[in-house]
mmCIF file of C-alpha atoms in Angstrom:
data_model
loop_
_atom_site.group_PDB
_atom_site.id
_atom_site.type_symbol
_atom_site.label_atom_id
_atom_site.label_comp_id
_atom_site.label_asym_id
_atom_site.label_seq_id
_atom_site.Cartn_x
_atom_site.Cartn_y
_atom_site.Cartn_z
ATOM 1 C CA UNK A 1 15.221 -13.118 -20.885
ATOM 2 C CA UNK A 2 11.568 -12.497 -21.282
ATOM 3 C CA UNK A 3 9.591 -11.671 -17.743
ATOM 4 C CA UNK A 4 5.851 -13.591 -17.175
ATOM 5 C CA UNK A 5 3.721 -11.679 -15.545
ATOM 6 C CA UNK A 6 1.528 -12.744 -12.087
ATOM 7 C CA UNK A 7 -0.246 -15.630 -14.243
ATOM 8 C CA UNK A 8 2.650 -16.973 -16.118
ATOM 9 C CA UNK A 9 1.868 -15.649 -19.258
ATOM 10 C CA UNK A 10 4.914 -14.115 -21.223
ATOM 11 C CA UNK A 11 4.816 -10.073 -21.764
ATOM 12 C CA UNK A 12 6.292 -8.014 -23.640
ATOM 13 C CA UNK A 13 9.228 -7.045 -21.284
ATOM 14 C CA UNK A 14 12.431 -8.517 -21.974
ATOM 15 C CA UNK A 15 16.063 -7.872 -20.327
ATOM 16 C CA UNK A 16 19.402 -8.636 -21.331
ATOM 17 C CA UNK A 17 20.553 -10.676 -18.295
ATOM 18 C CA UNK A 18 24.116 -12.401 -16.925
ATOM 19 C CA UNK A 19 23.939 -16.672 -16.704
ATOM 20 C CA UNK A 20 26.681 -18.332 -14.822
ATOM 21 C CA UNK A 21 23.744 -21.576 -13.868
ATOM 22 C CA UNK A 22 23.238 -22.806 -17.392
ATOM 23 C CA UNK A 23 19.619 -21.398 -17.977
ATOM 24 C CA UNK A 24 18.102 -23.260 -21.153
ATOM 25 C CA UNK A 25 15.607 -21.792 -23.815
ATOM 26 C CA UNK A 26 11.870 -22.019 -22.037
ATOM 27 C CA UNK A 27 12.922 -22.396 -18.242
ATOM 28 C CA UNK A 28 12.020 -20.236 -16.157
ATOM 29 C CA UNK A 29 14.537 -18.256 -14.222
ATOM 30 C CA UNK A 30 14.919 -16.236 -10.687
ATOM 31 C CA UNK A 31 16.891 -12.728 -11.761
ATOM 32 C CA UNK A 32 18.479 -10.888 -9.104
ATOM 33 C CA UNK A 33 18.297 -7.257 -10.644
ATOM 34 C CA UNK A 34 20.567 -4.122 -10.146
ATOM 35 C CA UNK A 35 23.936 -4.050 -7.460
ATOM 36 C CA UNK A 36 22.700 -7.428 -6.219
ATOM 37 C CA UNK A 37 23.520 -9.446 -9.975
ATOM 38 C CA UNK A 38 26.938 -8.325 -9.160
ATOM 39 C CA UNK A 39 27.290 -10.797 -6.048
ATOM 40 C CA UNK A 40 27.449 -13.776 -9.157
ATOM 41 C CA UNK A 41 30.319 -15.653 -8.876
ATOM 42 C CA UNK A 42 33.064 -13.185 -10.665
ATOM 43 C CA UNK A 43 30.006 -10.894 -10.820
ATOM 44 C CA UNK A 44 31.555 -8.235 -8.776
ATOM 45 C CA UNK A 45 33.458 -6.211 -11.610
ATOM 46 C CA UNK A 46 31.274 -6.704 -14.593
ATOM 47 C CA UNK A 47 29.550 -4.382 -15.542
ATOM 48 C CA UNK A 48 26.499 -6.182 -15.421
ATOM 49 C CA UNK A 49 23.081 -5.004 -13.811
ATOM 50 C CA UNK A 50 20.971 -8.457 -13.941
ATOM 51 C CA UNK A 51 22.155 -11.699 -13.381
ATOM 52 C CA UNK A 52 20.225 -15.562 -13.302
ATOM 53 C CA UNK A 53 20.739 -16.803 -9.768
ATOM 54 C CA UNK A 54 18.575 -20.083 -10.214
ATOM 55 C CA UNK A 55 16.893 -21.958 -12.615
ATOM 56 C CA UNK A 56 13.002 -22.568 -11.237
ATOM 57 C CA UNK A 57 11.450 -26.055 -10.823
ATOM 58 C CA UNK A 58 8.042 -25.149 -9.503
ATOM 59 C CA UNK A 59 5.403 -22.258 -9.070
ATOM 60 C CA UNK A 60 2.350 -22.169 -7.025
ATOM 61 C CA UNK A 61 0.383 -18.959 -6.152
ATOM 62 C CA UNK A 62 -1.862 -19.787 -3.012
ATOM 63 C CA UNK A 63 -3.575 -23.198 -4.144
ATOM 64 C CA UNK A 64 -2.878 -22.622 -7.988
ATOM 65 C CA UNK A 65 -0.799 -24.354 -10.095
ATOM 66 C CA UNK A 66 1.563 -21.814 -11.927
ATOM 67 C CA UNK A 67 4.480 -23.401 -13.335
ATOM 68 C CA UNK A 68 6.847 -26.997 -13.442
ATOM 69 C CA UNK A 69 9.527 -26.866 -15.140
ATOM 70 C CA UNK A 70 9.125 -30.353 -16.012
ATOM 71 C CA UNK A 71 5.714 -30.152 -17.481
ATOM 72 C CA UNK A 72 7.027 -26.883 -19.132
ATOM 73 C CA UNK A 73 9.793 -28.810 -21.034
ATOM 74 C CA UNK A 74 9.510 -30.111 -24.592
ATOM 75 C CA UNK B 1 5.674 -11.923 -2.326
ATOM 76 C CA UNK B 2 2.514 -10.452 -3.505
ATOM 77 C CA UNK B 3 2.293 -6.453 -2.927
ATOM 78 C CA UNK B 4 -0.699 -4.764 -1.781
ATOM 79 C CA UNK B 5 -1.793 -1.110 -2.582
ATOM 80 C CA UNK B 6 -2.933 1.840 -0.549
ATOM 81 C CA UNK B 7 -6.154 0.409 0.436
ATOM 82 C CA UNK B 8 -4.671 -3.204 1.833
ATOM 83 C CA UNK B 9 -5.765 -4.776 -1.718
ATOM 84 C CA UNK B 10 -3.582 -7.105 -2.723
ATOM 85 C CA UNK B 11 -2.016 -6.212 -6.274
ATOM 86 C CA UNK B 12 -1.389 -8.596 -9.320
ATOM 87 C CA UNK B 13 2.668 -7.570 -8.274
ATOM 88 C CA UNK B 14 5.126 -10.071 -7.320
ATOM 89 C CA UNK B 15 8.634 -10.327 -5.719
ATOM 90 C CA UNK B 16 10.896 -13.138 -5.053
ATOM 91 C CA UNK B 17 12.017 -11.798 -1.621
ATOM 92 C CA UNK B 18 15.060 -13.755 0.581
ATOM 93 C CA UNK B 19 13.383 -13.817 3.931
ATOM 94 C CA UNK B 20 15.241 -14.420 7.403
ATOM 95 C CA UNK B 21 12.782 -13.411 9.561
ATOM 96 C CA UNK B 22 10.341 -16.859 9.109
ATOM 97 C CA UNK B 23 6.883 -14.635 7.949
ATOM 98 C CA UNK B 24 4.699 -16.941 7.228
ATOM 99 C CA UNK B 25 1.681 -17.191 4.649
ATOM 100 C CA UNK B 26 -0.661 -14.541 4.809
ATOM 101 C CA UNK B 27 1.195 -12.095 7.093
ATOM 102 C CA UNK B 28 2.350 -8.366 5.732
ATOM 103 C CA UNK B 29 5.901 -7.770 6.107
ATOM 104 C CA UNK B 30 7.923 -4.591 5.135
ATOM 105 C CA UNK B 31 10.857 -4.857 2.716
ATOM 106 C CA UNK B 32 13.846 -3.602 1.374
ATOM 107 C CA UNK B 33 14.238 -3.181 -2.415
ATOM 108 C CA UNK B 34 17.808 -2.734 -3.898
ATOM 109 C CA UNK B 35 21.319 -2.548 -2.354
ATOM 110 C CA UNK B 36 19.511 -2.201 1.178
ATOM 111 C CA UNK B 37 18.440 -5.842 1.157
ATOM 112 C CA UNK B 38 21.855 -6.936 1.352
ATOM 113 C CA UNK B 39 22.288 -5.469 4.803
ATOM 114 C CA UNK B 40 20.397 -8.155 6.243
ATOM 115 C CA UNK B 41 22.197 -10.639 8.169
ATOM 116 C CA UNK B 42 24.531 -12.851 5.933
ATOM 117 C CA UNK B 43 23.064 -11.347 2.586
ATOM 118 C CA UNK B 44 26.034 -9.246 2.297
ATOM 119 C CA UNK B 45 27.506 -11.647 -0.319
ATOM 120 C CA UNK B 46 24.620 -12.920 -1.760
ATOM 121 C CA UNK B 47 22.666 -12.485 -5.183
ATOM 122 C CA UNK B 48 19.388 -10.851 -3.794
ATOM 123 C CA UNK B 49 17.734 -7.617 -4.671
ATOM 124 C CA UNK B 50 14.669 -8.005 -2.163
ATOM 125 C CA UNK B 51 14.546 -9.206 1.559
ATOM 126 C CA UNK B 52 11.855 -9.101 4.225
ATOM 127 C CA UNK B 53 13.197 -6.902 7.072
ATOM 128 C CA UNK B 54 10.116 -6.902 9.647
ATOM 129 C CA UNK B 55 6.609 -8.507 10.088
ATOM 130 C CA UNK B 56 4.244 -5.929 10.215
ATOM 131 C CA UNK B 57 1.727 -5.579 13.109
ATOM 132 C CA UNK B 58 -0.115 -3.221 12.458
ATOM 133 C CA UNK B 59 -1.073 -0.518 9.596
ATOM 134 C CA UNK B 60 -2.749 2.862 10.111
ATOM 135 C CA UNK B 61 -2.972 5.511 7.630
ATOM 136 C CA UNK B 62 -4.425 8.499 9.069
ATOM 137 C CA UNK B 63 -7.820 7.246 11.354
ATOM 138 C CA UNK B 64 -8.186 4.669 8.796
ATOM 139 C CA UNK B 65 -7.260 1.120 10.276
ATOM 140 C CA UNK B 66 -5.429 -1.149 6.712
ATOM 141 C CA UNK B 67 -3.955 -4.124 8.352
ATOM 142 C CA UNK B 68 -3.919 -6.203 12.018
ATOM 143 C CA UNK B 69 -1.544 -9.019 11.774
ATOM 144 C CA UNK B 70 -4.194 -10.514 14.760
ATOM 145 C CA UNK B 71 -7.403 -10.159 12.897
ATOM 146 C CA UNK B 72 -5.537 -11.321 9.569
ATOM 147 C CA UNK B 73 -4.521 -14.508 11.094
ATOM 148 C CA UNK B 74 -6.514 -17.504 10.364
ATOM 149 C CA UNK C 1 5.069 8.318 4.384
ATOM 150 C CA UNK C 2 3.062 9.495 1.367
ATOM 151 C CA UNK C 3 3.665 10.969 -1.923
ATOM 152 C CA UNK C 4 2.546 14.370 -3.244
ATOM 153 C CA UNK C 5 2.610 15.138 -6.607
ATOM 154 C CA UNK C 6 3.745 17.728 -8.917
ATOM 155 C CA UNK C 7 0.572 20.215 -7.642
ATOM 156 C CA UNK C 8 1.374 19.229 -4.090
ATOM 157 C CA UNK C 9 -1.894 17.148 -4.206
ATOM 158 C CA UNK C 10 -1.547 13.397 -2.213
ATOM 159 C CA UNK C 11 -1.333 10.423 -4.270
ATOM 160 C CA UNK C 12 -1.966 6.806 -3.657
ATOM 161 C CA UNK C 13 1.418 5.807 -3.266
ATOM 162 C CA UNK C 14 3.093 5.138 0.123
ATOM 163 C CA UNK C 15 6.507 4.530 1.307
ATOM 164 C CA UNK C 16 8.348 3.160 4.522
ATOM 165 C CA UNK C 17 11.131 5.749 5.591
ATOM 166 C CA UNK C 18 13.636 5.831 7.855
ATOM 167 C CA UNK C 19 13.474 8.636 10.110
ATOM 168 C CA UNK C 20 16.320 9.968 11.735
ATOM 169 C CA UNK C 21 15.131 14.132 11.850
ATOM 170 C CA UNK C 22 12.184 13.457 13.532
ATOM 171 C CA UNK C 23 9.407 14.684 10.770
ATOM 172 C CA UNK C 24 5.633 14.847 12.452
ATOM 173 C CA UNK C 25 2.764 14.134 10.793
ATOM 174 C CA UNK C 26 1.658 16.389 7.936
ATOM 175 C CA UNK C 27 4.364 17.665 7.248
ATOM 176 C CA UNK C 28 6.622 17.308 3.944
ATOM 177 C CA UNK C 29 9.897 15.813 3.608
ATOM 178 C CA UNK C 30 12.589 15.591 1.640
ATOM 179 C CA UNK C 31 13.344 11.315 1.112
ATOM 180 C CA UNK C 32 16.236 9.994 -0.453
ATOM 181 C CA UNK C 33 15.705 6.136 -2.112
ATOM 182 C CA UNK C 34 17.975 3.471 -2.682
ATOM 183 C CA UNK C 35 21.260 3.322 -1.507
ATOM 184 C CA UNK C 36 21.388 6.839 -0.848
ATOM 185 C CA UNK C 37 19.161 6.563 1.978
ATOM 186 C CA UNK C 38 21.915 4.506 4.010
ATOM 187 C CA UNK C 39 24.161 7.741 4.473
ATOM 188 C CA UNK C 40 22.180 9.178 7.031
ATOM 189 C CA UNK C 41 23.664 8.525 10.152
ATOM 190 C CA UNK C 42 24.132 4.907 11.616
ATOM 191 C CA UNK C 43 22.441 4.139 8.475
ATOM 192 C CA UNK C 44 25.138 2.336 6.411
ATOM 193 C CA UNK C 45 24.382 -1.171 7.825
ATOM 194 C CA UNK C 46 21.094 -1.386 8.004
ATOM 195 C CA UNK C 47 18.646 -2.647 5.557
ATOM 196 C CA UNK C 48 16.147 0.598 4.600
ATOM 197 C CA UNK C 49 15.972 1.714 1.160
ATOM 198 C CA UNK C 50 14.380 5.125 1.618
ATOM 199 C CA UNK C 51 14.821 7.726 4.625
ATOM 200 C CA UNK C 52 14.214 11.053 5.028
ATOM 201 C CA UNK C 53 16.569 13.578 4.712
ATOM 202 C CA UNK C 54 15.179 17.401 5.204
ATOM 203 C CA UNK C 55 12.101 19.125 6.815
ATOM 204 C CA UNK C 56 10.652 21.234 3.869
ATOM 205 C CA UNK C 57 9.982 24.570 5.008
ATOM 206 C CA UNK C 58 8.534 25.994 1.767
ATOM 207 C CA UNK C 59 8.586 24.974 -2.147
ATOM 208 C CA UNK C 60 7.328 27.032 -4.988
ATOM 209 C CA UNK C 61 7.523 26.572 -8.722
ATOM 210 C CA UNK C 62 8.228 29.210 -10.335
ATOM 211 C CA UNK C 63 5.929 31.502 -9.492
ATOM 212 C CA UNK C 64 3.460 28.939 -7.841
ATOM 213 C CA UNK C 65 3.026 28.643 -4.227
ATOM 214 C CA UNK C 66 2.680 24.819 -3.642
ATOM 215 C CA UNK C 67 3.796 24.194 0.285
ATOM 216 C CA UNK C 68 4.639 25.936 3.663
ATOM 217 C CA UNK C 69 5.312 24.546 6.561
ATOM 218 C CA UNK C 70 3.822 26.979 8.355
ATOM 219 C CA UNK C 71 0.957 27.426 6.696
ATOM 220 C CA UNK C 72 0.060 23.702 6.677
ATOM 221 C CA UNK C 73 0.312 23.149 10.408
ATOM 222 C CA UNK C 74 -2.626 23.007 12.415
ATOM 223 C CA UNK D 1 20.680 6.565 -26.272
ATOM 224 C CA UNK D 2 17.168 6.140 -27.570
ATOM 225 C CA UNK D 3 15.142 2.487 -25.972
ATOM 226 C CA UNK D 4 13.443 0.144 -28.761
ATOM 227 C CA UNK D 5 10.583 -1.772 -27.806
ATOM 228 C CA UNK D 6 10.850 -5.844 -28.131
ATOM 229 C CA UNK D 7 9.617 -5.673 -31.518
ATOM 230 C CA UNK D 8 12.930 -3.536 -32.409
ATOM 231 C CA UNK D 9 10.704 -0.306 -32.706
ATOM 232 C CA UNK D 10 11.937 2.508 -31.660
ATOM 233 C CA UNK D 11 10.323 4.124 -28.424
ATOM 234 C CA UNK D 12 10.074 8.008 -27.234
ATOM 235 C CA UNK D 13 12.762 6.973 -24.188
ATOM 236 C CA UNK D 14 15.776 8.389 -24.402
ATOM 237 C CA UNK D 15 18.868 8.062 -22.068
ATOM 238 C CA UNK D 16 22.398 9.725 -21.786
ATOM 239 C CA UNK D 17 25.357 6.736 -21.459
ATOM 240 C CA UNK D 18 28.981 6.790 -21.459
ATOM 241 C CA UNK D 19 30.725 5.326 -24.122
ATOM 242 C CA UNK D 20 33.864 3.755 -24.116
ATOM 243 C CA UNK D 21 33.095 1.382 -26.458
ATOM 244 C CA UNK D 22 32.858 3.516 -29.532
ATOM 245 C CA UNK D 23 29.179 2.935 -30.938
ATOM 246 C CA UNK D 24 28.312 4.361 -34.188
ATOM 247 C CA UNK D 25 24.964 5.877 -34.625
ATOM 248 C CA UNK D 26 22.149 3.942 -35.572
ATOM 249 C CA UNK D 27 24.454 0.759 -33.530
ATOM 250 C CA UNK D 28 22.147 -0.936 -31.439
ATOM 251 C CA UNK D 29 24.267 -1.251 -28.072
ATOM 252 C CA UNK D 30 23.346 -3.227 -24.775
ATOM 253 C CA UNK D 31 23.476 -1.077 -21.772
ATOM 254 C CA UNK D 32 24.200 -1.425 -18.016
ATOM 255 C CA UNK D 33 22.223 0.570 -15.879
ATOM 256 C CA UNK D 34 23.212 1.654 -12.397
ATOM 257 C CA UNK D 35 25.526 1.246 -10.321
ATOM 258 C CA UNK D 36 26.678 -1.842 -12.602
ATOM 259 C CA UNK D 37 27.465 0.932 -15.476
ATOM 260 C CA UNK D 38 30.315 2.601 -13.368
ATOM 261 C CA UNK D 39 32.209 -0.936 -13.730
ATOM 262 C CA UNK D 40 33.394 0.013 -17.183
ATOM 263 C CA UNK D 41 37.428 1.157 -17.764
ATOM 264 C CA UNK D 42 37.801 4.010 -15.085
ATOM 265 C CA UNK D 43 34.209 4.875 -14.474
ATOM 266 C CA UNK D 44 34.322 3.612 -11.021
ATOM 267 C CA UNK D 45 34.423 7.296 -9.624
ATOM 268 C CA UNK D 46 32.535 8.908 -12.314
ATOM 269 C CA UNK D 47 28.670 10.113 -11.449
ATOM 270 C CA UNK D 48 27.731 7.814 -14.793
ATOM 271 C CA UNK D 49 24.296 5.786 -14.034
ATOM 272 C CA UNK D 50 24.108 4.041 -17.894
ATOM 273 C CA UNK D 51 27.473 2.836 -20.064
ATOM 274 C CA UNK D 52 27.481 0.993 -23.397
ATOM 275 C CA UNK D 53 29.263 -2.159 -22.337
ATOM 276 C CA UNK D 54 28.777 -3.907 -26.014
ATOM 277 C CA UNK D 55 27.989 -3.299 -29.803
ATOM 278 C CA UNK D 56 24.911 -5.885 -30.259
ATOM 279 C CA UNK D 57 25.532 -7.704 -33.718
ATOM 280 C CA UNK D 58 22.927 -9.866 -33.949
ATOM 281 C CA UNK D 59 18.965 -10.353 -32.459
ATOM 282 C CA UNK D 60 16.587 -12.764 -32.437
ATOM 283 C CA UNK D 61 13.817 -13.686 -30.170
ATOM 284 C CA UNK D 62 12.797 -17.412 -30.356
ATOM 285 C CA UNK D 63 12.786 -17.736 -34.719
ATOM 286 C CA UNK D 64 12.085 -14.426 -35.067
ATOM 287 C CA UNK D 65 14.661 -12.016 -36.429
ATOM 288 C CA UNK D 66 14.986 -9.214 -34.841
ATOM 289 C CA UNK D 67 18.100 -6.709 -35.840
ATOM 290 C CA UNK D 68 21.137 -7.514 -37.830
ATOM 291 C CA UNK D 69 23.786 -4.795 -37.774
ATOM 292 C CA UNK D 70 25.261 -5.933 -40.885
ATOM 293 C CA UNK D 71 21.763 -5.409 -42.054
ATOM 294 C CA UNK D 72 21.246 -2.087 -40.761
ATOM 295 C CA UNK D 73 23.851 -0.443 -41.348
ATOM 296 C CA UNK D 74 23.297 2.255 -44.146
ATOM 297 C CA UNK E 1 14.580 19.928 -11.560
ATOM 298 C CA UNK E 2 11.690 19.286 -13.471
ATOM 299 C CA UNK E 3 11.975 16.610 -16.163
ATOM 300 C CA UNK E 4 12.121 16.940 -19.881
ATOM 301 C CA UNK E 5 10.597 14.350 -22.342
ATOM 302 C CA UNK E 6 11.682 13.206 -25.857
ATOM 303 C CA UNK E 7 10.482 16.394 -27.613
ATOM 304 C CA UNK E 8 11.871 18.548 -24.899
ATOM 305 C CA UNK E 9 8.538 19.465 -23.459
ATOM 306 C CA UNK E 10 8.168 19.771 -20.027
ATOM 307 C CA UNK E 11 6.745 17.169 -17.935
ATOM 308 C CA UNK E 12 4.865 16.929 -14.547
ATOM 309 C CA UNK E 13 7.841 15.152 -12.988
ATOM 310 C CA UNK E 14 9.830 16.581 -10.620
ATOM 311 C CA UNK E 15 12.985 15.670 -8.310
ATOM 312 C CA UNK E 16 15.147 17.001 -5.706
ATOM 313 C CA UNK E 17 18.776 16.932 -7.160
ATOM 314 C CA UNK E 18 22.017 17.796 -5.755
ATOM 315 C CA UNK E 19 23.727 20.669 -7.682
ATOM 316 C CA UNK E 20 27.607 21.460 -7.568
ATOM 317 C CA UNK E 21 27.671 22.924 -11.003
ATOM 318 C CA UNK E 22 25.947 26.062 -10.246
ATOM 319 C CA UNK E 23 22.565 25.481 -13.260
ATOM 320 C CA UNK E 24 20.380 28.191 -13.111
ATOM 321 C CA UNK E 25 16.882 28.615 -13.306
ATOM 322 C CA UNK E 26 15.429 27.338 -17.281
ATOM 323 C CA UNK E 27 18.814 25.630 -17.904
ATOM 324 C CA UNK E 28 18.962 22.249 -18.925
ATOM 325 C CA UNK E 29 21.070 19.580 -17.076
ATOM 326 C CA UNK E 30 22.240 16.760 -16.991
ATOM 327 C CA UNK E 31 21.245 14.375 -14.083
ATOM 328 C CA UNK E 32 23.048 11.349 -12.897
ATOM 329 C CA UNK E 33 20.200 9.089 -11.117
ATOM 330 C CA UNK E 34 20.802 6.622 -8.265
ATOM 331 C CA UNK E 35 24.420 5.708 -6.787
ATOM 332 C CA UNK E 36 26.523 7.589 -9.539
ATOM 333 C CA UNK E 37 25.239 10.581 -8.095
ATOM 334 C CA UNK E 38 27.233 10.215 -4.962
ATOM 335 C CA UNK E 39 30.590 10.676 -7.386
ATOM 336 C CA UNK E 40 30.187 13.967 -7.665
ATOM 337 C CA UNK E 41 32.752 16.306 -5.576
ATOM 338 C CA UNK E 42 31.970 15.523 -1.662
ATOM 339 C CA UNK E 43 28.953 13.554 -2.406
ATOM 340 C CA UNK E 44 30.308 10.564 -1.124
ATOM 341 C CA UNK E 45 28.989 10.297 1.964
ATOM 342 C CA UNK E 46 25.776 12.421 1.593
ATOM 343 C CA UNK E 47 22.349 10.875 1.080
ATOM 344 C CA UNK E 48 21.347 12.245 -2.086
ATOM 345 C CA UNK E 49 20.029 10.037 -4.914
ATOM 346 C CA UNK E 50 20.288 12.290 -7.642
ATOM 347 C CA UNK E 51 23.101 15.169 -8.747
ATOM 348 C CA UNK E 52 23.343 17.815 -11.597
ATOM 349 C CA UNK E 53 26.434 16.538 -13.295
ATOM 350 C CA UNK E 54 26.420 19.201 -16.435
ATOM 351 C CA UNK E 55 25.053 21.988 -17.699
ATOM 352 C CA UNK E 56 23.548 20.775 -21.407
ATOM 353 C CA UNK E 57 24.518 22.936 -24.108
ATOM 354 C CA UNK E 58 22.615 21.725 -27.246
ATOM 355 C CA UNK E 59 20.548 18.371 -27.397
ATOM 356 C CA UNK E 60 20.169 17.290 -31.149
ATOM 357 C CA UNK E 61 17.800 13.999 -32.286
ATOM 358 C CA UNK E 62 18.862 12.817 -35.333
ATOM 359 C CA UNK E 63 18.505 16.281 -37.595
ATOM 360 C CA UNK E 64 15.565 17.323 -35.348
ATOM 361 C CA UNK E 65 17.001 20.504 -33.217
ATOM 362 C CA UNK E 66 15.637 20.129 -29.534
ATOM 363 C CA UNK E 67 17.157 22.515 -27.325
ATOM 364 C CA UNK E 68 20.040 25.133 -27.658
ATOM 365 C CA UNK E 69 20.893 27.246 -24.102
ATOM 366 C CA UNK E 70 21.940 30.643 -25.974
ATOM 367 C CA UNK E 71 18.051 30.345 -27.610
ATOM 368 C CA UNK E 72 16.455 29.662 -24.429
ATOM 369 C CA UNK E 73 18.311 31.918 -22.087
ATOM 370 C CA UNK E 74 15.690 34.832 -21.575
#
């Protein structure tokens, strides 16, 4: 996984992260990080630190427009 | 939600945050980061590494007034 | 509650605490973050990430005089 | 442990981690931090806060190679 | 305990770690960081967030020597 910073432009930061939802390549994903991954279902003894708990459909920041997943896809 | 720094600036830093309080748009609101945010009620269980634990009312730091949630509100 | 640094000087960065040893203003503390913090008594179900601890009375490194209590009070 | 950056560089961060997995040096390795690092064979009472949970074979980041072990290996 | 970085120079960072091991002043240590701290003997139930785990004898990078106790010890 690759984090986006406040504007929704990729950086350079990228984690190694646990999917039980079916995350595709280019959507955008909510990542529970640390003890908190581990509440995934069958999470709790993995040794796992991050974890995708949903896949995101929309983004707004105040009045702007920050990300739709379905504008996103290709 | 969107942190703010010393001064009551807001910051370019953002955190999903589960929230079972109701805060609403605009207000401040203290959270819990980590294991902690699990403590809240029902989160035991649940995937979430951030929750909002109180509104805030007020911030002080030293004679210096930051933050009225009264003369925030809109 | 706010940070020192490494020359005892204040920084910019703040911190909500729990409190449980009744610290007054001005004077330093020791804090414990995370899921430490929620050892302190009638602190393992609640949601706080960071409480402190200890009253510090005086720290030094190694030969340098950075903090005493007493001296600090005024 | 020593970090590489997303470019496969290596960085100046290092980092002590159990092994129970057997890495080789020069292995890249992906590594669970925290409290999700004492969920590897009988480290649930050990003070460990990083384990090497796998040997990574392969990386890429969208067509962009990124480490090969087979590769790498000298 | 005052941090070391990749070249083992000293750094401005500090902590406040629980110590069971007995490390004296200069010696290097090993730190476990977080929740795997409280796994040390009786830590259980104490609020600390960070614990001397071992005393380090030798730290080696690659062929580059970086720190040897007998050498330092004064």
């Amino acid at each position: 996984m690759q984090f986006v910073d406040g504007q929704g432009d990729l950086t350079d930061r990228y984690e190694v992260v646990a999917d039980t939802v079916g995350a595709g390549i280019e959507e955008w994903v909510l990542v529970s990080l640390g003890s908190g991954s581990r509440q995934i279902r069958d999470g709790e003894h993995r040794p796992i630190d991050a974890a995708v708990v949903a896949i995101i459909d929309t983004v707004t920041i105040g009045n702007q427009f920050v990300y739709s997943k379905r504008l996103q896809s290709r």
